[in-house]
Amino acid sequence: MLIAFIAVLLAAAIGGIWSGLRHVRDAQLVRMARTTVQTAEVRAKNAEEQLQVAIEELRYLAADRIPAAVLALTHEHAPVPGLLHPQAANAQLAKAMRDVLSSATDAAAGERDRVDAAARAAMRGATSKVQSLLYQTQSVLHDLQHELDDPRLLELDFRNELALRRIQATAVLCEAWPGLARSDSPLAEVVIGAQSRVAGYARIKMANHLREQRLGVVARAAEPLAIAVAELLANATSYSHPDTAVPVTIQQSGGRGALVVVDDAGIGMDDETLARARRLLAGPDTLLLTELGNPPQAGFAVVGRLVKQYGFSVHIESSPYGGVRAMLRVPAELLTVLDEEHTLSVLVPAPADTAAPQRPAEPLEDSPVTEAVPLPSRRRRSPKTAAARPVAAVPQPEAAPAARTPEQAGALWGALQDGTRSGRTAAGNATGDEQGDIRS
Amino acid sequence: MTAGRPGTSGAAAAPKGGPPGGRGRRLIPAYLATGGRERPRGTAGFDRLTLLVATDQQPPELDFGPEHRRLWTLLRPGALTVVECAAHLGLPVSATVFLAADLVGGGHLLARSPVPKAEEIDRTLIERLLVGLRALP
Amino acid sequence: MDSVPSPEPATAPAAEPRPGQVRYLPATGQTLMKLIITGPFGVGKTTLIRTLSEIPTLHTEEVMTRSSVGHDDLKGLPEKATTTVAVDFGRLTVPGDLVLYLFGTPGQERFFPLWQDIARGALGALVMADTRRLADSFPVMDMVEEEGLPYAVAVNRFPGAPAHSDDTLRKHLDLAPQTPLVQCDARNRRDSIGTLIALAEHVLTRLPEDD
């Protein structure tokens, strides 16, 4: 009985102890659970915050960062913003978003390159056709100039040449061949030829300091060099006051090369513009039409492309005349000396030693004996007017010039009265349809 | 336009020492001689057969281009017509007229039109011509 | 006129100038006249002018070339010469202080709209023809007649070209009775002077008797 009682007591005691122990453990568990819950709450809160950050970052990525990065492909100074919350962002999230950004810009760049290449190809086709037509026009005009004495043919030829320069520059920019092969040509003529392609050509004054007057440019580089010099001259004339001269000097340089130096008294370039111009002149590997700006500023880009292809070089710096000095160096391997018989154009500043063009007597054609064929017949005509014209209509010195408005005539005459040179200048300005290059 | 002209053969047959520019497409256009002007100086018309004579006044280098001085130099020894000057300079007549007009305006050349006027072409003149032609060696 | 032209080149003018030498005119006292020498390509205009001229025939000429642009030409091949532009002229001083300028003028139809300009101030025109291709001269004859410019026809007797009588040629050319026709060898100076005389005589007949 007692034992049973003890046993009961014992059991009760043990139960009590156990129960006490359980209470202790329960309390611990509760505390632990509470901590866990609190931690989970914190974590959940953090996660929610992270999600919020991620959503904001993604929105920002889509709305701002990707467009900015794509824009920066063409505008190197366009800022590309980083994360909105750099401290709050998860490292993995940040990396993933960087990946999205680069993937998007890669895709954009690839697509842009494809579109640009397609545009260039289309332009090549068009320029080639137009260039061909303009050359045909040039040939006809050239024929007519030697048949007829109307000065308007000269004016037309000039207009045609301006159009040719534009189309040829565009073609070069689109990676086309310059479209014209020349034979070895005197450097002085290449430069004067380039001068003739520029609207303000009358302001360009070439000084010929070549020791060897027959210094020539090898055939393959002659036309590319003419294009490049024309672009440098166009840049110089369009960024300087119409009343100022654009001096050009050609000279031989120390290392058997030659130098074409173009100065202008224009507005010059700021450092950034100069840096960009130099990059273009160095001939960057890729050059997209979309990078040329709007309106396109193509002159130096054209030169750069030719520099890359033909091996001459151009350096620009501040000119002692106030504007920009461009120095085009022609290396020895692009130069040659032309044979003695090559007659320089009278339009080239050179020693006046060239004789009149002469030609050896030509043999009469050997006409093969032909069979007597029946002769064709014709019907004679009568004069178009009832009264035949006088025996000889003699030139009428006072013949009225071509139709021109009194205003135009007055302006032209006024310009001419100021003397030849200023007249040239004024007339040259009247044709000032140059398009600006990259000066700002 | 007779036989034997280089035009019928290839570019290689083009004469050396020929006109400026040699073979190939022209490099230097004649309109450079106009200095950007549409009309020659002055209003007096020049004909192909206007006779040009140089005066003693050399055209100063400052005011005239090389082509002007070349024309004046060409004419120093004697008279030539505009069309002959044009051929010697390798320029079209129209461009040569610009140069001649500039030089006449500056007193460096004299121009004379020895071409008979319409009313002067009479039987006497043509008879003189016939007598002259028949007297040719 | 049916004699076969001598095969040698015509006697050179007495004082054929050396290349590079400029033959100047007296500054005063001369009367200058302009004649047009025309006809189809290759008919002998340059030869006739060269035969008569006291100065080397001067060309305002360049060998023109076709544009090398186009898909066939993008390989950078040198251009091919395709056409020669030339305005030939010569000068002939005639006793009596007269100087004749002979202008070789293309007889191709594409130049016709411009003929008034070309022929301005000319006494007359010598239209040249070749019996092997007589019809090539028809268009320019039509045009000269329509312009009312006095002209004579010079048939250049190329070696080997079929010979025809003046009458036959006149008939086929449908020449007016007063229009002179002369058969000549453009390399021969006497022959060539003869063509000018024929033209001058014709010009004379068209002038009023009395002024």
mmCIF file of C-alpha atoms in Angstrom, chain A residues 95-241:
data_model
loop_
_atom_site.group_PDB
_atom_site.id
_atom_site.type_symbol
_atom_site.label_atom_id
_atom_site.label_comp_id
_atom_site.label_asym_id
_atom_site.label_seq_id
_atom_site.Cartn_x
_atom_site.Cartn_y
_atom_site.Cartn_z
ATOM 1 C CA LYS A 95 24.800 41.621 -62.807
ATOM 2 C CA ALA A 96 21.685 40.268 -64.499
ATOM 3 C CA MET A 97 20.627 43.732 -65.362
ATOM 4 C CA ARG A 98 24.061 44.532 -66.775
ATOM 5 C CA ASP A 99 23.660 41.446 -68.936
ATOM 6 C CA VAL A 100 20.264 42.625 -70.153
ATOM 7 C CA LEU A 101 21.736 45.990 -70.966
ATOM 8 C CA SER A 102 24.663 44.667 -72.965
ATOM 9 C CA SER A 103 22.507 42.118 -74.719
ATOM 10 C CA ALA A 104 20.081 44.840 -75.735
ATOM 11 C CA THR A 105 22.797 47.185 -76.965
ATOM 12 C CA ASP A 106 24.522 44.353 -78.832
ATOM 13 C CA ALA A 107 21.288 43.531 -80.575
ATOM 14 C CA ALA A 108 20.678 47.181 -81.344
ATOM 15 C CA ALA A 109 24.218 47.640 -82.619
ATOM 16 C CA GLY A 110 23.994 44.542 -84.769
ATOM 17 C CA GLU A 111 20.703 45.609 -86.221
ATOM 18 C CA ARG A 112 21.959 49.129 -86.782
ATOM 19 C CA ASP A 113 25.035 47.811 -88.571
ATOM 20 C CA ARG A 114 22.872 45.650 -90.799
ATOM 21 C CA VAL A 115 20.498 48.493 -91.591
ATOM 22 C CA ASP A 116 23.390 50.884 -92.193
ATOM 23 C CA ALA A 117 25.140 48.390 -94.444
ATOM 24 C CA ALA A 118 21.941 47.936 -96.418
ATOM 25 C CA ALA A 119 21.544 51.697 -96.667
ATOM 26 C CA ARG A 120 25.138 52.046 -97.846
ATOM 27 C CA ALA A 121 24.644 49.351 -100.446
ATOM 28 C CA ALA A 122 21.515 51.065 -101.703
ATOM 29 C CA MET A 123 23.363 54.387 -101.805
ATOM 30 C CA ARG A 124 26.240 52.826 -103.726
ATOM 31 C CA GLY A 125 23.875 51.723 -106.418
ATOM 32 C CA ALA A 126 22.235 55.104 -106.650
ATOM 33 C CA THR A 127 25.433 57.148 -106.533
ATOM 34 C CA SER A 128 27.074 54.996 -109.150
ATOM 35 C CA LYS A 129 24.243 55.614 -111.562
ATOM 36 C CA VAL A 130 24.055 59.338 -110.855
ATOM 37 C CA GLN A 131 27.820 59.717 -111.058
ATOM 38 C CA SER A 132 27.841 57.998 -114.397
ATOM 39 C CA LEU A 133 25.150 60.328 -115.716
ATOM 40 C CA LEU A 134 26.987 63.390 -114.449
ATOM 41 C CA TYR A 135 30.152 62.269 -116.213
ATOM 42 C CA GLN A 136 28.170 61.867 -119.401
ATOM 43 C CA THR A 137 26.863 65.397 -118.959
ATOM 44 C CA GLN A 138 30.407 66.564 -118.360
ATOM 45 C CA SER A 139 31.526 64.997 -121.625
ATOM 46 C CA VAL A 140 28.756 66.663 -123.583
ATOM 47 C CA LEU A 141 29.471 70.005 -121.947
ATOM 48 C CA HIS A 142 33.134 69.596 -122.687
ATOM 49 C CA ASP A 143 32.375 68.903 -126.347
ATOM 50 C CA LEU A 144 30.117 71.910 -126.530
ATOM 51 C CA GLN A 145 32.647 74.204 -124.898
ATOM 52 C CA HIS A 146 35.049 73.456 -127.688
ATOM 53 C CA GLU A 147 32.442 73.881 -130.389
ATOM 54 C CA LEU A 148 30.641 76.934 -129.078
ATOM 55 C CA ASP A 149 31.704 80.109 -127.383
ATOM 56 C CA ASP A 150 28.821 80.670 -124.994
ATOM 57 C CA PRO A 151 30.125 81.293 -121.459
ATOM 58 C CA ARG A 152 27.017 79.726 -119.971
ATOM 59 C CA LEU A 153 28.476 76.379 -120.910
ATOM 60 C CA LEU A 154 31.290 77.070 -118.451
ATOM 61 C CA GLU A 155 28.790 77.871 -115.737
ATOM 62 C CA LEU A 156 26.896 74.669 -116.427
ATOM 63 C CA ASP A 157 30.079 72.675 -116.311
ATOM 64 C CA PHE A 158 30.813 74.151 -112.902
ATOM 65 C CA ARG A 159 27.366 73.286 -111.578
ATOM 66 C CA ASN A 160 27.789 69.790 -112.857
ATOM 67 C CA GLU A 161 31.163 69.519 -111.160
ATOM 68 C CA LEU A 162 29.686 70.587 -107.817
ATOM 69 C CA ALA A 163 27.077 67.881 -108.141
ATOM 70 C CA LEU A 164 29.752 65.360 -109.054
ATOM 71 C CA ARG A 165 31.767 66.176 -105.969
ATOM 72 C CA ARG A 166 28.777 65.604 -103.740
ATOM 73 C CA ILE A 167 27.814 62.347 -105.297
ATOM 74 C CA GLN A 168 31.371 61.104 -105.377
ATOM 75 C CA ALA A 169 31.894 61.949 -101.719
ATOM 76 C CA THR A 170 28.725 60.103 -100.833
ATOM 77 C CA ALA A 171 29.872 57.133 -102.867
ATOM 78 C CA VAL A 172 33.220 57.055 -101.081
ATOM 79 C CA LEU A 173 31.442 57.224 -97.757
ATOM 80 C CA CYS A 174 29.386 54.227 -98.765
ATOM 81 C CA GLU A 175 32.562 52.303 -99.530
ATOM 82 C CA ALA A 176 32.253 52.632 -103.278
ATOM 83 C CA TRP A 177 35.246 52.951 -105.545
ATOM 84 C CA PRO A 178 35.830 56.654 -106.423
ATOM 85 C CA GLY A 179 34.340 55.858 -109.794
ATOM 86 C CA LEU A 180 37.089 57.210 -111.987
ATOM 87 C CA ALA A 181 40.523 55.919 -112.922
ATOM 88 C CA ARG A 182 43.139 58.415 -113.940
ATOM 89 C CA SER A 183 46.590 58.103 -115.365
ATOM 90 C CA ASP A 184 49.600 59.450 -113.480
ATOM 91 C CA SER A 185 48.749 63.114 -112.963
ATOM 92 C CA PRO A 186 50.822 66.150 -111.949
ATOM 93 C CA LEU A 187 50.323 66.943 -108.265
ATOM 94 C CA ALA A 188 49.811 70.612 -109.116
ATOM 95 C CA GLU A 189 47.009 69.681 -111.480
ATOM 96 C CA VAL A 190 45.423 67.357 -108.957
ATOM 97 C CA VAL A 191 45.264 70.237 -106.483
ATOM 98 C CA ILE A 192 43.955 72.758 -109.033
ATOM 99 C CA GLY A 193 41.492 70.120 -110.178
ATOM 100 C CA ALA A 194 40.340 69.739 -106.577
ATOM 101 C CA GLN A 195 40.014 73.517 -106.341
ATOM 102 C CA SER A 196 37.643 73.535 -109.302
ATOM 103 C CA ARG A 197 35.235 71.251 -107.448
ATOM 104 C CA VAL A 198 34.554 73.711 -104.640
ATOM 105 C CA ALA A 199 31.895 76.411 -104.741
ATOM 106 C CA GLY A 200 34.170 79.158 -103.479
ATOM 107 C CA TYR A 201 37.053 78.185 -105.742
ATOM 108 C CA ALA A 202 37.895 81.779 -106.665
ATOM 109 C CA ARG A 203 39.015 82.391 -103.070
ATOM 110 C CA ILE A 204 41.496 79.559 -103.151
ATOM 111 C CA LYS A 205 45.011 80.748 -103.993
ATOM 112 C CA MET A 206 47.535 78.075 -104.708
ATOM 113 C CA ALA A 207 51.239 78.691 -104.270
ATOM 114 C CA ASN A 208 53.331 76.162 -106.111
ATOM 115 C CA HIS A 209 56.597 75.516 -104.289
ATOM 116 C CA LEU A 210 57.417 72.238 -105.963
ATOM 117 C CA ARG A 211 61.062 71.939 -106.935
ATOM 118 C CA GLU A 212 60.100 69.340 -109.505
ATOM 119 C CA GLN A 213 57.226 70.724 -111.551
ATOM 120 C CA ARG A 214 56.519 67.334 -113.063
ATOM 121 C CA LEU A 215 56.031 65.692 -109.716
ATOM 122 C CA GLY A 216 53.047 63.461 -110.277
ATOM 123 C CA VAL A 217 50.633 61.365 -108.302
ATOM 124 C CA VAL A 218 50.519 57.721 -109.343
ATOM 125 C CA ALA A 219 47.445 56.707 -111.275
ATOM 126 C CA ARG A 220 45.652 54.789 -108.543
ATOM 127 C CA ALA A 221 45.889 57.636 -106.032
ATOM 128 C CA ALA A 222 45.245 60.586 -108.371
ATOM 129 C CA GLU A 223 41.465 60.726 -108.180
ATOM 130 C CA PRO A 224 41.266 59.773 -104.472
ATOM 131 C CA LEU A 225 43.738 62.548 -103.692
ATOM 132 C CA ALA A 226 41.719 65.038 -105.733
ATOM 133 C CA ILE A 227 38.598 64.055 -103.799
ATOM 134 C CA ALA A 228 40.364 64.414 -100.453
ATOM 135 C CA VAL A 229 41.912 67.802 -101.280
ATOM 136 C CA ALA A 230 38.542 69.013 -102.586
ATOM 137 C CA GLU A 231 36.900 68.110 -99.265
ATOM 138 C CA LEU A 232 39.611 69.899 -97.285
ATOM 139 C CA LEU A 233 39.215 72.955 -99.514
ATOM 140 C CA ALA A 234 35.437 72.843 -99.210
ATOM 141 C CA ASN A 235 35.778 72.757 -95.457
ATOM 142 C CA ALA A 236 38.186 75.685 -95.506
ATOM 143 C CA THR A 237 36.001 77.824 -97.779
ATOM 144 C CA SER A 238 32.744 77.094 -96.057
ATOM 145 C CA TYR A 239 34.078 77.894 -92.580
ATOM 146 C CA SER A 240 35.814 81.138 -93.412
ATOM 147 C CA HIS A 241 34.488 84.538 -94.329
#
